[in-house]
Structures are given as structure tokens and as C-alpha cells.
PDB file of C-alpha atoms in Angstrom:
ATOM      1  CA  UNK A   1       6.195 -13.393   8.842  1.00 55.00           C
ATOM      2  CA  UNK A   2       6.467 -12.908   5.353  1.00 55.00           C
ATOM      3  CA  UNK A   3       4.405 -11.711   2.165  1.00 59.00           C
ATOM      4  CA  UNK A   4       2.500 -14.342   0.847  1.00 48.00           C
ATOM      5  CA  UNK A   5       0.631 -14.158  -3.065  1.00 45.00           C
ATOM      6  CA  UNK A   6      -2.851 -14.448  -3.887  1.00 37.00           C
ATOM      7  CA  UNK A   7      -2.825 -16.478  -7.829  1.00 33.00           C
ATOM      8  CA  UNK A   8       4.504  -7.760  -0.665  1.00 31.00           C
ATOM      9  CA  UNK A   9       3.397   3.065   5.925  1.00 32.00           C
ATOM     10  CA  UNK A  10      -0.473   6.157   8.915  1.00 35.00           C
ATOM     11  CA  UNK A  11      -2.704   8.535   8.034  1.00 37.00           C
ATOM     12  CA  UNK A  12      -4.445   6.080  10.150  1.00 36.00           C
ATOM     13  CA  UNK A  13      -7.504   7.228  12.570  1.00 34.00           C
ATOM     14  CA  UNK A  14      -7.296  11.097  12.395  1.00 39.00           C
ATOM     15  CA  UNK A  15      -6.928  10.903   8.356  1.00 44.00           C
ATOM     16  CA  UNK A  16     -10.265   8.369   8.605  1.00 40.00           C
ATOM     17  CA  UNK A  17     -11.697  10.940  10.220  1.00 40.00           C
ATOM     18  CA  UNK A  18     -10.746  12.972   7.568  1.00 47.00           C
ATOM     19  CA  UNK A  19     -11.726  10.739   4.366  1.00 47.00           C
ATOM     20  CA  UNK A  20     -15.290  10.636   5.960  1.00 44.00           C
ATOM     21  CA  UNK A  21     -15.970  14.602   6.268  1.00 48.00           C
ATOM     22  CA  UNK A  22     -14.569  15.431   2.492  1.00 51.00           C
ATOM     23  CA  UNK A  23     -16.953  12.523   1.609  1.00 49.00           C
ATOM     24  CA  UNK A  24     -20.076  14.372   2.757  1.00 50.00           C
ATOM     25  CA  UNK A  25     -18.698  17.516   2.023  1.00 51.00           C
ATOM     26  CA  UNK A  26     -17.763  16.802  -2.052  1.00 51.00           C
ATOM     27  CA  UNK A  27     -20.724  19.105  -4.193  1.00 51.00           C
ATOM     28  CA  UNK A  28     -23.266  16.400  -4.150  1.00 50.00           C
ATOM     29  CA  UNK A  29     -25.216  18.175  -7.625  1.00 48.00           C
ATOM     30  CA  UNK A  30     -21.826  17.555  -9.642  1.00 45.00           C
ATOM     31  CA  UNK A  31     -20.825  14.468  -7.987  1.00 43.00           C
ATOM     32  CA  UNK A  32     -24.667  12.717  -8.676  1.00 47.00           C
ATOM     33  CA  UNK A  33     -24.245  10.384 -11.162  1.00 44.00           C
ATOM     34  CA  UNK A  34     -21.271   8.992  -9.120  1.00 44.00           C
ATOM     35  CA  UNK A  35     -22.491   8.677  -5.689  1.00 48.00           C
ATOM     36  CA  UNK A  36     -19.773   7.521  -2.868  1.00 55.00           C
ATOM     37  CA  UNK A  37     -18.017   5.432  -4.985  1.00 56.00           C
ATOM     38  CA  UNK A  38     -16.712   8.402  -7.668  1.00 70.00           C
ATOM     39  CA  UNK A  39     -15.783  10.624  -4.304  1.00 72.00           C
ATOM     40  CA  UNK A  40     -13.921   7.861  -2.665  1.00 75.00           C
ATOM     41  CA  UNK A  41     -11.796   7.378  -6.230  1.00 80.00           C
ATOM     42  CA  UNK A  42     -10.892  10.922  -5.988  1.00 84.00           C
ATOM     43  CA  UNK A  43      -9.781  10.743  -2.551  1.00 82.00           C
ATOM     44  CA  UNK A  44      -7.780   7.905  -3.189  1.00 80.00           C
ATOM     45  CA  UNK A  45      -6.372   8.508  -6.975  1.00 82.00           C
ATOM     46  CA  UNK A  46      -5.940  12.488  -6.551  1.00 87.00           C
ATOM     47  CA  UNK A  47      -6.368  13.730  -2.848  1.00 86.00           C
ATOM     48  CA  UNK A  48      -3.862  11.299  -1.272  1.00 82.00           C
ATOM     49  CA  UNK A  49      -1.113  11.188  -4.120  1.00 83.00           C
ATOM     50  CA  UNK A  50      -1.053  14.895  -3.523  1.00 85.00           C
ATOM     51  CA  UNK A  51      -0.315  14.888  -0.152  1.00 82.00           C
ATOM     52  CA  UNK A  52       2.371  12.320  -0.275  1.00 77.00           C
ATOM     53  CA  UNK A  53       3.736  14.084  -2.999  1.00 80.00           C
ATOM     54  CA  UNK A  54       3.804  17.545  -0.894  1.00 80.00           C
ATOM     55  CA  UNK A  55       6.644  16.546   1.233  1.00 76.00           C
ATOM     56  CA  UNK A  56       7.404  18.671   4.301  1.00 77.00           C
ATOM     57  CA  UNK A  57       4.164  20.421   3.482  1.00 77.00           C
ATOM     58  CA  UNK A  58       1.691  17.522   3.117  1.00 75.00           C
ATOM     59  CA  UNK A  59       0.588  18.100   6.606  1.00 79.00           C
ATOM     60  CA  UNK A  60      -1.172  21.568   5.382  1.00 84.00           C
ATOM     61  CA  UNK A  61      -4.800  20.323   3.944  1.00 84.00           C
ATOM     62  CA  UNK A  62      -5.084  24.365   2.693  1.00 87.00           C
ATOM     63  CA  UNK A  63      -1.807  23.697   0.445  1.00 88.00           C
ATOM     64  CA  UNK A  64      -2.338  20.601  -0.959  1.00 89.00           C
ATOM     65  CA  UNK A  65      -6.231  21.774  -1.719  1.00 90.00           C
ATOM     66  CA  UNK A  66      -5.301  24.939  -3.557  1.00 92.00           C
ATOM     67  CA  UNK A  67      -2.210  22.944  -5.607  1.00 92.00           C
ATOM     68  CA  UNK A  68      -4.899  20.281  -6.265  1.00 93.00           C
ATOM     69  CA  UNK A  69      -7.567  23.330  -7.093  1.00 94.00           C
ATOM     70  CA  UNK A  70      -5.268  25.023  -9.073  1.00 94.00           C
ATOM     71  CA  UNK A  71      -4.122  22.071 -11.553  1.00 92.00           C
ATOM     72  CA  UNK A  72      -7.639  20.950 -12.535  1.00 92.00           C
ATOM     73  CA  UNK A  73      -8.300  24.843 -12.947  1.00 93.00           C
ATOM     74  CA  UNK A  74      -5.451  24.867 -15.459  1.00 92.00           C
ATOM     75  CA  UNK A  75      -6.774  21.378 -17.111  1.00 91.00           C
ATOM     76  CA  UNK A  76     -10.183  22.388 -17.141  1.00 91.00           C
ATOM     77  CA  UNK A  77     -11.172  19.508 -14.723  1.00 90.00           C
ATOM     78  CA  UNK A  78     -14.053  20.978 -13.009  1.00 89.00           C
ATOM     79  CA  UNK A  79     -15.130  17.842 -10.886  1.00 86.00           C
ATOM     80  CA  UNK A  80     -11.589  18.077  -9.346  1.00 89.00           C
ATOM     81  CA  UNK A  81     -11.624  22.106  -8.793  1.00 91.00           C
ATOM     82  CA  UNK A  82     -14.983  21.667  -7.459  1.00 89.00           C
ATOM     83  CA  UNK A  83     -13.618  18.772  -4.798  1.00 89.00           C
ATOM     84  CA  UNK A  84     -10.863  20.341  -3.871  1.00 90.00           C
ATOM     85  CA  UNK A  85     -12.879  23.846  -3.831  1.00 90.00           C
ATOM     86  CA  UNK A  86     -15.339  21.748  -1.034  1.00 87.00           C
ATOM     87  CA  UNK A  87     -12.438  20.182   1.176  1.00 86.00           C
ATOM     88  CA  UNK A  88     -11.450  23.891   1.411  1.00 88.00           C
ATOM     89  CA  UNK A  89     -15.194  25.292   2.569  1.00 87.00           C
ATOM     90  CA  UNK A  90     -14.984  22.371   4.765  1.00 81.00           C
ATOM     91  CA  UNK A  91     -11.846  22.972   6.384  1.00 81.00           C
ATOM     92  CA  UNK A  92     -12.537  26.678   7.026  1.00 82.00           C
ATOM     93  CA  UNK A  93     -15.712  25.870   8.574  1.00 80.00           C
ATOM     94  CA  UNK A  94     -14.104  23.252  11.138  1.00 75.00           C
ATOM     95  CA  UNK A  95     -10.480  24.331  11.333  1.00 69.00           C
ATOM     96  CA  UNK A  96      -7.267  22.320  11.534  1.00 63.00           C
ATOM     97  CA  UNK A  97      -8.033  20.704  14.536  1.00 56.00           C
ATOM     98  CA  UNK A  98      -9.633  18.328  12.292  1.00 58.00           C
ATOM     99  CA  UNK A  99      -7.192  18.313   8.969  1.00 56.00           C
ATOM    100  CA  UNK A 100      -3.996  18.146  10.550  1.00 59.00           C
ATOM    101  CA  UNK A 101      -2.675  15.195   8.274  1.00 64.00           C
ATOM    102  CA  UNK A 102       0.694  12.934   8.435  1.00 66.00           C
ATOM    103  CA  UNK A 103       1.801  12.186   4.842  1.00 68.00           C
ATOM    104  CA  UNK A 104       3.234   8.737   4.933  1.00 73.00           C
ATOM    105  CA  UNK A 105       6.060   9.550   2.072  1.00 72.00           C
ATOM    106  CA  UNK A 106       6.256   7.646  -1.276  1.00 78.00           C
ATOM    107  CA  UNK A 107       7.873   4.658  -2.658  1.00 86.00           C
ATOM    108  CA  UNK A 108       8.262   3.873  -6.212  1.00 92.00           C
ATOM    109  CA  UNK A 109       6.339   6.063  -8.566  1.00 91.00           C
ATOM    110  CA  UNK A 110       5.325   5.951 -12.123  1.00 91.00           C
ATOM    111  CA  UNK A 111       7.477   8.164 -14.265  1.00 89.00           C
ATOM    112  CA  UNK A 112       6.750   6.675 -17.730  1.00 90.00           C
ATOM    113  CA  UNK A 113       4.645   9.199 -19.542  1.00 87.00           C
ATOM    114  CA  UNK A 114       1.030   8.131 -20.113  1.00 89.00           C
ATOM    115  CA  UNK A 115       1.141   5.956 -17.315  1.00 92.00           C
ATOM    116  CA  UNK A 116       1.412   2.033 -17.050  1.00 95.00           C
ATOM    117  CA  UNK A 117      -1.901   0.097 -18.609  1.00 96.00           C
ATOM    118  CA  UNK A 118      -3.914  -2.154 -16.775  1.00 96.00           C
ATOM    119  CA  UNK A 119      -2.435  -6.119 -16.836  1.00 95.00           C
ATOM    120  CA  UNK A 120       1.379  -4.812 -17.755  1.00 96.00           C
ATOM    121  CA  UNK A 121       4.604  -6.523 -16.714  1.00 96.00           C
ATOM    122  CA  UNK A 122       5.955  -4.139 -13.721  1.00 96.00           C
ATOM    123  CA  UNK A 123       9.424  -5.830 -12.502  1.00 95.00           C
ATOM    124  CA  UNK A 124      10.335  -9.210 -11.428  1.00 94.00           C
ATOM    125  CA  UNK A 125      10.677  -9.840  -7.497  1.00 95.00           C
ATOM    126  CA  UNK A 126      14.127 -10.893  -7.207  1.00 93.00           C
ATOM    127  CA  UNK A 127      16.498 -11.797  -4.092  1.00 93.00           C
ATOM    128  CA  UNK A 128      18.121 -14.292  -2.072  1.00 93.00           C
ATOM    129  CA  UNK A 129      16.761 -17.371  -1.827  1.00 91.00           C
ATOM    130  CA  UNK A 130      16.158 -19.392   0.827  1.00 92.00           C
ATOM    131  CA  UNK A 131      14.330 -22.459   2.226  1.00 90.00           C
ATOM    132  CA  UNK A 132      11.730 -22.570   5.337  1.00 88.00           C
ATOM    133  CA  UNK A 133      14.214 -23.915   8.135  1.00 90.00           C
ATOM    134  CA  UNK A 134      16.923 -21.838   6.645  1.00 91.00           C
ATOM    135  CA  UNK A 135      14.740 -18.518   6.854  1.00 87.00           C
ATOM    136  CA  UNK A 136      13.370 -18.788  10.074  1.00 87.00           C
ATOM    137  CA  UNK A 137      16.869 -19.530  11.663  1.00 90.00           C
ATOM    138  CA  UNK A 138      17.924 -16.268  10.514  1.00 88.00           C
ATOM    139  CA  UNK A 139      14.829 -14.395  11.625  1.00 83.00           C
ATOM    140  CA  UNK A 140      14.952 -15.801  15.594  1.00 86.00           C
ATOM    141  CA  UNK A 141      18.659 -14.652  15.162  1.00 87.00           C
ATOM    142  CA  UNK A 142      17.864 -10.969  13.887  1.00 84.00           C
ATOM    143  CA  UNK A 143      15.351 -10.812  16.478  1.00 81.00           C
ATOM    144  CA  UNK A 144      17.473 -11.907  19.285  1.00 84.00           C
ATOM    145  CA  UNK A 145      20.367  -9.390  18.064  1.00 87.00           C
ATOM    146  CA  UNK A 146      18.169  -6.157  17.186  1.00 82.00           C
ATOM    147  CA  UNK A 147      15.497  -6.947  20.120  1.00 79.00           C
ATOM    148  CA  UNK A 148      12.526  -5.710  17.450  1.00 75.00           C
ATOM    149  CA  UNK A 149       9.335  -7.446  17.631  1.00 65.00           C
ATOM    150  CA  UNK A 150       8.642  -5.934  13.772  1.00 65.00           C
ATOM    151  CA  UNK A 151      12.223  -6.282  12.023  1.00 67.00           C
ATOM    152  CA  UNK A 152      12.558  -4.735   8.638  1.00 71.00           C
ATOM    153  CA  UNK A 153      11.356  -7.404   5.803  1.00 78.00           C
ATOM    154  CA  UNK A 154      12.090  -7.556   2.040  1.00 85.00           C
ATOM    155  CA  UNK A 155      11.051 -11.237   1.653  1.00 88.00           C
ATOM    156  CA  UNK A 156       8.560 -12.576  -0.111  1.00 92.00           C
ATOM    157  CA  UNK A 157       7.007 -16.202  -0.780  1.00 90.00           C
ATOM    158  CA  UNK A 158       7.933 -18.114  -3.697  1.00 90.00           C
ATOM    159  CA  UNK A 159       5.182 -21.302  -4.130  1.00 88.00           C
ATOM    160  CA  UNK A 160       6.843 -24.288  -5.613  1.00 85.00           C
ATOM    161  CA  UNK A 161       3.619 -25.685  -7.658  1.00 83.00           C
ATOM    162  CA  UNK A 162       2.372 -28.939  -6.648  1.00 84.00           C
ATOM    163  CA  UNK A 163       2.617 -30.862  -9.970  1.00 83.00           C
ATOM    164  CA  UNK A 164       5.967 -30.164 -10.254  1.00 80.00           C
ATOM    165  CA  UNK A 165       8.748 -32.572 -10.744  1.00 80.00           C
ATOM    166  CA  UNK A 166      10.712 -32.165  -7.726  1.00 79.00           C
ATOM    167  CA  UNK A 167       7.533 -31.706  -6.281  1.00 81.00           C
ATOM    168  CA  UNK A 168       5.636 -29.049  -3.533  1.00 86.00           C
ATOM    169  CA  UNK A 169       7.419 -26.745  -2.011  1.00 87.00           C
ATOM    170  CA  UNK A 170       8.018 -22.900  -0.197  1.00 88.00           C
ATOM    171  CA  UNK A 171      10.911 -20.952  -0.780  1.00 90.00           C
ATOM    172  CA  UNK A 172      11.864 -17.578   0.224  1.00 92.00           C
ATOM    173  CA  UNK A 173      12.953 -14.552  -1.658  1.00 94.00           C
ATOM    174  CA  UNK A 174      14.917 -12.042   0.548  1.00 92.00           C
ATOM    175  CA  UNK A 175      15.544  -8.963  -1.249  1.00 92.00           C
ATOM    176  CA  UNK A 176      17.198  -6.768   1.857  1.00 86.00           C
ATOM    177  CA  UNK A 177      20.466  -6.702   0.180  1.00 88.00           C
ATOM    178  CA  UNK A 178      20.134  -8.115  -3.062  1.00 87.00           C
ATOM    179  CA  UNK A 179      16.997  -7.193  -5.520  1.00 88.00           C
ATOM    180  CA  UNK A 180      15.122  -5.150  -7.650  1.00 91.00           C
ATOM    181  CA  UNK A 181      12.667  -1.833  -7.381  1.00 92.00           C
ATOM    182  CA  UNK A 182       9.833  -4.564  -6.474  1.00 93.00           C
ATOM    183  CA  UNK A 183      10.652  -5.192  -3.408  1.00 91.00           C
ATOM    184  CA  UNK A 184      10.607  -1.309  -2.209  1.00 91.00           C
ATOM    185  CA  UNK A 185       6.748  -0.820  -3.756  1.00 94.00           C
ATOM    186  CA  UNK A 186       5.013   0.080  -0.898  1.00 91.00           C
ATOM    187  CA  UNK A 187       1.999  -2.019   0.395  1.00 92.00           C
ATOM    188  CA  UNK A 188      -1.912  -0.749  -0.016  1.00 93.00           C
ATOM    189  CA  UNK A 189      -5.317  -2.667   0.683  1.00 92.00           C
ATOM    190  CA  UNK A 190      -6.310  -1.724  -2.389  1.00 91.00           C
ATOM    191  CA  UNK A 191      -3.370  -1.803  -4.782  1.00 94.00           C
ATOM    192  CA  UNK A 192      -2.709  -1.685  -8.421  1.00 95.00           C
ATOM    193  CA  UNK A 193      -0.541  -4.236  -9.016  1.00 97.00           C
ATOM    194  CA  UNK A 194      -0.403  -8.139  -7.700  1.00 96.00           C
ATOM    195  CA  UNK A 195       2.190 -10.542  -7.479  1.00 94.00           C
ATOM    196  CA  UNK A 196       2.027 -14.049  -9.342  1.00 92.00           C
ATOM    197  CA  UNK A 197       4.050 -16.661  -9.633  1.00 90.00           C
ATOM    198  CA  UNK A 198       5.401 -17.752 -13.334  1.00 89.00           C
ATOM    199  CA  UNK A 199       7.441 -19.962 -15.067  1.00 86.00           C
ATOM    200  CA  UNK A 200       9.941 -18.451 -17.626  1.00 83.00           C
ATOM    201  CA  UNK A 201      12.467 -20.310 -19.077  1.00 83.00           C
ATOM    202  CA  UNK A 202      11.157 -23.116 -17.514  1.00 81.00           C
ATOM    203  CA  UNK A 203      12.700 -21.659 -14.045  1.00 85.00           C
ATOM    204  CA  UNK A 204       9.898 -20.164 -11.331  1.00 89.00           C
ATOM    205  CA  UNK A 205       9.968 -16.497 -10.489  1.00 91.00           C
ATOM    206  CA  UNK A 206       7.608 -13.964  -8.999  1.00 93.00           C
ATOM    207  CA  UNK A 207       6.304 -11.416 -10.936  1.00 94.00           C
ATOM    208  CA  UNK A 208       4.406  -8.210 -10.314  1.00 96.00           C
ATOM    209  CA  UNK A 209       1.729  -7.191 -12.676  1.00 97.00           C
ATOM    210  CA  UNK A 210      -0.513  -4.114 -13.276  1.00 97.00           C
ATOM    211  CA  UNK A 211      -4.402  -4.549 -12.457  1.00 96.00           C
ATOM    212  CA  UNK A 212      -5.357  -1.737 -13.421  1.00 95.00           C
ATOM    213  CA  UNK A 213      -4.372   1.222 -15.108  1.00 94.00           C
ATOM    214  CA  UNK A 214      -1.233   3.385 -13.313  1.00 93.00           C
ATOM    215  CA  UNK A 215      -1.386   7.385 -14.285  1.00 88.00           C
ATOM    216  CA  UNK A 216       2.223   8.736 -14.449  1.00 86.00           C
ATOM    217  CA  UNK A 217       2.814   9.906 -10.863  1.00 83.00           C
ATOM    218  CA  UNK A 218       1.216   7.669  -9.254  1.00 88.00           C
ATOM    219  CA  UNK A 219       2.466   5.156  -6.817  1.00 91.00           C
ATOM    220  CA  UNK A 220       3.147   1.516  -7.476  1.00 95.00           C
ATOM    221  CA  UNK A 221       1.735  -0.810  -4.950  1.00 95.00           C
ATOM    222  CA  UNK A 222       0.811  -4.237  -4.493  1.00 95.00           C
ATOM    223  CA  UNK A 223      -0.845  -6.364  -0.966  1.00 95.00           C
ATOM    224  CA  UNK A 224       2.103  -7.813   1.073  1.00 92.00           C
ATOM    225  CA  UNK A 225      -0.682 -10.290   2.362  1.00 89.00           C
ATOM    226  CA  UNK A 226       1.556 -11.043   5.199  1.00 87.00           C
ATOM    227  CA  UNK A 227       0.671 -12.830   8.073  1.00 87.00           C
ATOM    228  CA  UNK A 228       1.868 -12.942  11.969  1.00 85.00           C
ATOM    229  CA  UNK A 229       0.765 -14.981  14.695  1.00 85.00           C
ATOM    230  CA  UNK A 230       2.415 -12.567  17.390  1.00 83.00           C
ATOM    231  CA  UNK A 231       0.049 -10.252  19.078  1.00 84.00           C
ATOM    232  CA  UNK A 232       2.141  -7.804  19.173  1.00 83.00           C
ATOM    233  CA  UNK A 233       4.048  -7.583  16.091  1.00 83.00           C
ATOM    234  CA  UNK A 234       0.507  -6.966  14.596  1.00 86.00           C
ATOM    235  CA  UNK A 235       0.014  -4.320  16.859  1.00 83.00           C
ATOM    236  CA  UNK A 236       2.850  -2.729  15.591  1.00 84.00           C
ATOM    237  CA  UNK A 237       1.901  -3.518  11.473  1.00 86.00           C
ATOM    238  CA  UNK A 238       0.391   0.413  10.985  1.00 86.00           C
ATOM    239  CA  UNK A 239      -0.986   0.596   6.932  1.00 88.00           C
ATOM    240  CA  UNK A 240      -0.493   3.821   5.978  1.00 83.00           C
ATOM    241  CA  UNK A 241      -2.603   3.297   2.605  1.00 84.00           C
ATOM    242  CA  UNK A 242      -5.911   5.585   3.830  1.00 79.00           C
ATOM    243  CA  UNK A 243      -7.534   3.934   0.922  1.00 83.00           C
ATOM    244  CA  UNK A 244     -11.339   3.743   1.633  1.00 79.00           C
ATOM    245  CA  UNK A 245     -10.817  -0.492   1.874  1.00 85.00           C
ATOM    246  CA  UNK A 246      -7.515  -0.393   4.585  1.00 87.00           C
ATOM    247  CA  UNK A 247      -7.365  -2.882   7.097  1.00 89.00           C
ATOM    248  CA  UNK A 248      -5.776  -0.850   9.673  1.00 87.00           C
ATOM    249  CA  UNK A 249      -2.465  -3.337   9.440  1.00 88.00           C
ATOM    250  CA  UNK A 250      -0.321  -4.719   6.470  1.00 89.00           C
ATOM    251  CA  UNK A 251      -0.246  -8.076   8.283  1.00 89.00           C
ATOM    252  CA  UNK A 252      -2.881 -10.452   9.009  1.00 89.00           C
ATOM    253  CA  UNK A 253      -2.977 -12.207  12.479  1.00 87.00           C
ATOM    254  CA  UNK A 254      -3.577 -15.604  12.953  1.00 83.00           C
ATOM    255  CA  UNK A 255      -2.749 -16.242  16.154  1.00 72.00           C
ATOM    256  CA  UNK A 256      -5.358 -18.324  18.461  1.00 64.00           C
ATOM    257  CA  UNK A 257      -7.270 -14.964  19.475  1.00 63.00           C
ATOM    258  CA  UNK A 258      -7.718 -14.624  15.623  1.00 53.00           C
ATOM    259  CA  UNK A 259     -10.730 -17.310  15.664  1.00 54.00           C
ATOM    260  CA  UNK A 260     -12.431 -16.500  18.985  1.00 54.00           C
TER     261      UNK A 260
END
């Protein structure tokens, strides 16, 4: 297992549950001209950042609403107050049977003031590397010490290009002990950042970029795009993400019950 690049915790089925009733339940005469799509973006850029980032309390849909509520009040964002204002009439109308929610914690956050812009440098994805036989030697041995199906995993793929000179090849970056704020973004099926492979200095490295724009506060995240072909280790791959496009798991299986 390990993330793999495209050009690397739930809310799960209650929160669904959850993202669905504040859908129908958003003020559909201020909402109009934005249909599903606008509510879903606030769910996802201002309704789940604000539960992460209530801690202890994130569980309580009544705090986080009123905090939420009472910031747009004091920006003059009436879209927002009006949201949050409806997950409220909706909650006291079905009870907490229905909003109890499990925050899933942050990981690295935006601090820089204004944000990061869309298609910005973020970090490099540094750590140890290592090649194919070498990696999965070590994995079968941390499995057989620790006895976990799912071990912890910092690694990531590094894609030796195929017209280079010493020709095509995949190595792996481990970044459990040695590494950079990259590797501890957290993963999201619908992320703002991607990792790429570059050459710089005429030396390959994975970088993660910005794909659209970051608001200061916001969490940094990118698609591990990892892949398992045991059963159960996917059973055990939660996403935690509760964005409107998760997949349920941060790994992809492809094991021979994948294709039937």
C-alpha cells in the first residue's frame, strides 16, 4: 500500500446523514441562484472547518451553528447567518438524535494571512528513500511485529519517468521519521492541493501544489490515491473528509473482488 500521484480520518454514515438534511433545509429563496452545488460548498468550506476546528466541542451541532451564525453576523455575510440560522431550525425540529457529530481533528492548516492562491508551491514531499523490494521487505516485517492489518504510512510514490537516462523506475519516499509538513496533510476526496512529480536541479522530487484557492484557516489536503489489494485493510481505510464527493475509504481496492 502506498500513495500513488495522479500527473498522499469519520464523520462517516451518521454525518452523511447529516450533510443531506442541512442540504434541504438551507433557505432555498437566498440560496436560488446557487442550487445544490453553492449549499454543498458551504458545507464543505465553512460548516465542516468549523467543527474540526471546535475541538472537544465539535460534537455540539448548536455550538458550532451559533459560532458559525455569529461570525457572518459580525462580517455581514448573510448567506452564511442564514445557513447556519437553518441547520439550527432544523436541528430543533429533529433533535440530536440526528446531529450528534464526531469531529475528525485537523492536520496542517493555513496560517498565512489571505490564504494560499490557487496553483502555489505548498512544500516538497521529502523522506527516506527506498526501492520496491527494499520497501515491501520492511512492510511484511512491521506487519509481522505490530500484528496490524492497516500500519501507520508516511510513504509516498516517487515515478522515475520513462525517458529517463537510467531509465523507468518506482521509488519510495518514507517520511515516518524523516520529512517535512507534507507528509502530515491529511487526505480528502476532494482536496485542494495535488502532488506532482518535478525535476529541479535536474534531481526528481515530489511536490505538492495548490488547485485551488486555500482561505487562511483552512486545512491543507491532497488525495493519498492509495491502493490495497487486502480485503480487509480496506475495510479498515475510514475517510473522514465528509466532503459531498468521499469515497467512504482513503484507499482503493484492487483485489480480485474489485472487478466482479
Amino acid at each position: 500500500m502506498s500513495r500513488q500521484l495522479h500527473s498522499a480520518a469519520s464523520l462517516f454514515l451518521l454525518f452523511a446523514v447529516i450533510i443531506i438534511r442541512c442540504c434541504c433545509c438551507l433557505p432555498q429563496p437566498l440560496l436560488a441562484p446557487y442550487y445544490f452545488w453553492s449549499r454543498c460548498r458551504w458545507i464543505d468550506r465553512v460548516f465542516l472547518p468549523a467543527i474540526n476546528q471546535a475541538g472537544s466541542d465539535g460534537w455540539d451541532i448548536v455550538r458550532v451553528a451559533n459560532a458559525i451564525k455569529h461570525r457572518a453576523q459580525s462580517s455581514g455575510d448573510e448567506t452564511s447567518a442564514a445557513a447556519a440560522e437553518a441547520v439550527l431550525a432544523q436541528f430543533c425540529a429533529s433533535g440530536y438524535p440526528w446531529f450528534r457529530l464526531h469531529p475528525k481533528g485537523r492536520g496542517v492548516v493555513v496560517a498565512r494571512r489571505g490564504g494560499v492562491p490557487a496553483f502555489t508551491f505548498v512544500e516538497e514531499y521529502y523522506g527516506e528513500l527506498h526501492t520496491g523490494w527494499r520497501w515491501f521487505e520492511m512492510q511484511d516485517a512491521i506487519k509481522k511485529i505490530t500484528q496490524k492489518e492497516l500500519p501507520d504510512f508516511y510513504n509516498i510514490l516517487l515515478e522515475r519517468p520513462r525517458d529517463d537516462p537510467d531509465g523507468y523506475d518506482l521509488m519510495f519516499v518514507d517520511a515516518a521519521f524523516m520529512g517535512a509538513f507534507a507528509s502530515r496533510m491529511s487526505h480528502s476526496c476532494t482536496p485542494n492541493c495535488q502532488a506532482i512529480v518535478l525535476s529541479c536541479g535536474g534531481k526528481l522530487t515530489v511536490a505538492l501544489y495548490s488547485i485551488r484557492p486555500v482561505a487562511a484557516g483552512e486545512e491543507l489536503t491532497f488525495d493519498y490515491s492509495s491502493v490495497t489489494e487486502s480485503e480487509e485493510e480496506f475495510k479498515q481505510a475510514f475517510c473522514m473528509c465528509s466532503t459531498r464527493h468521499c469515497r467512504g475509504s482513503y484507499l482503493y481496492y484492487t483485489g480480485s473482488k474489485a472487478y466482479q
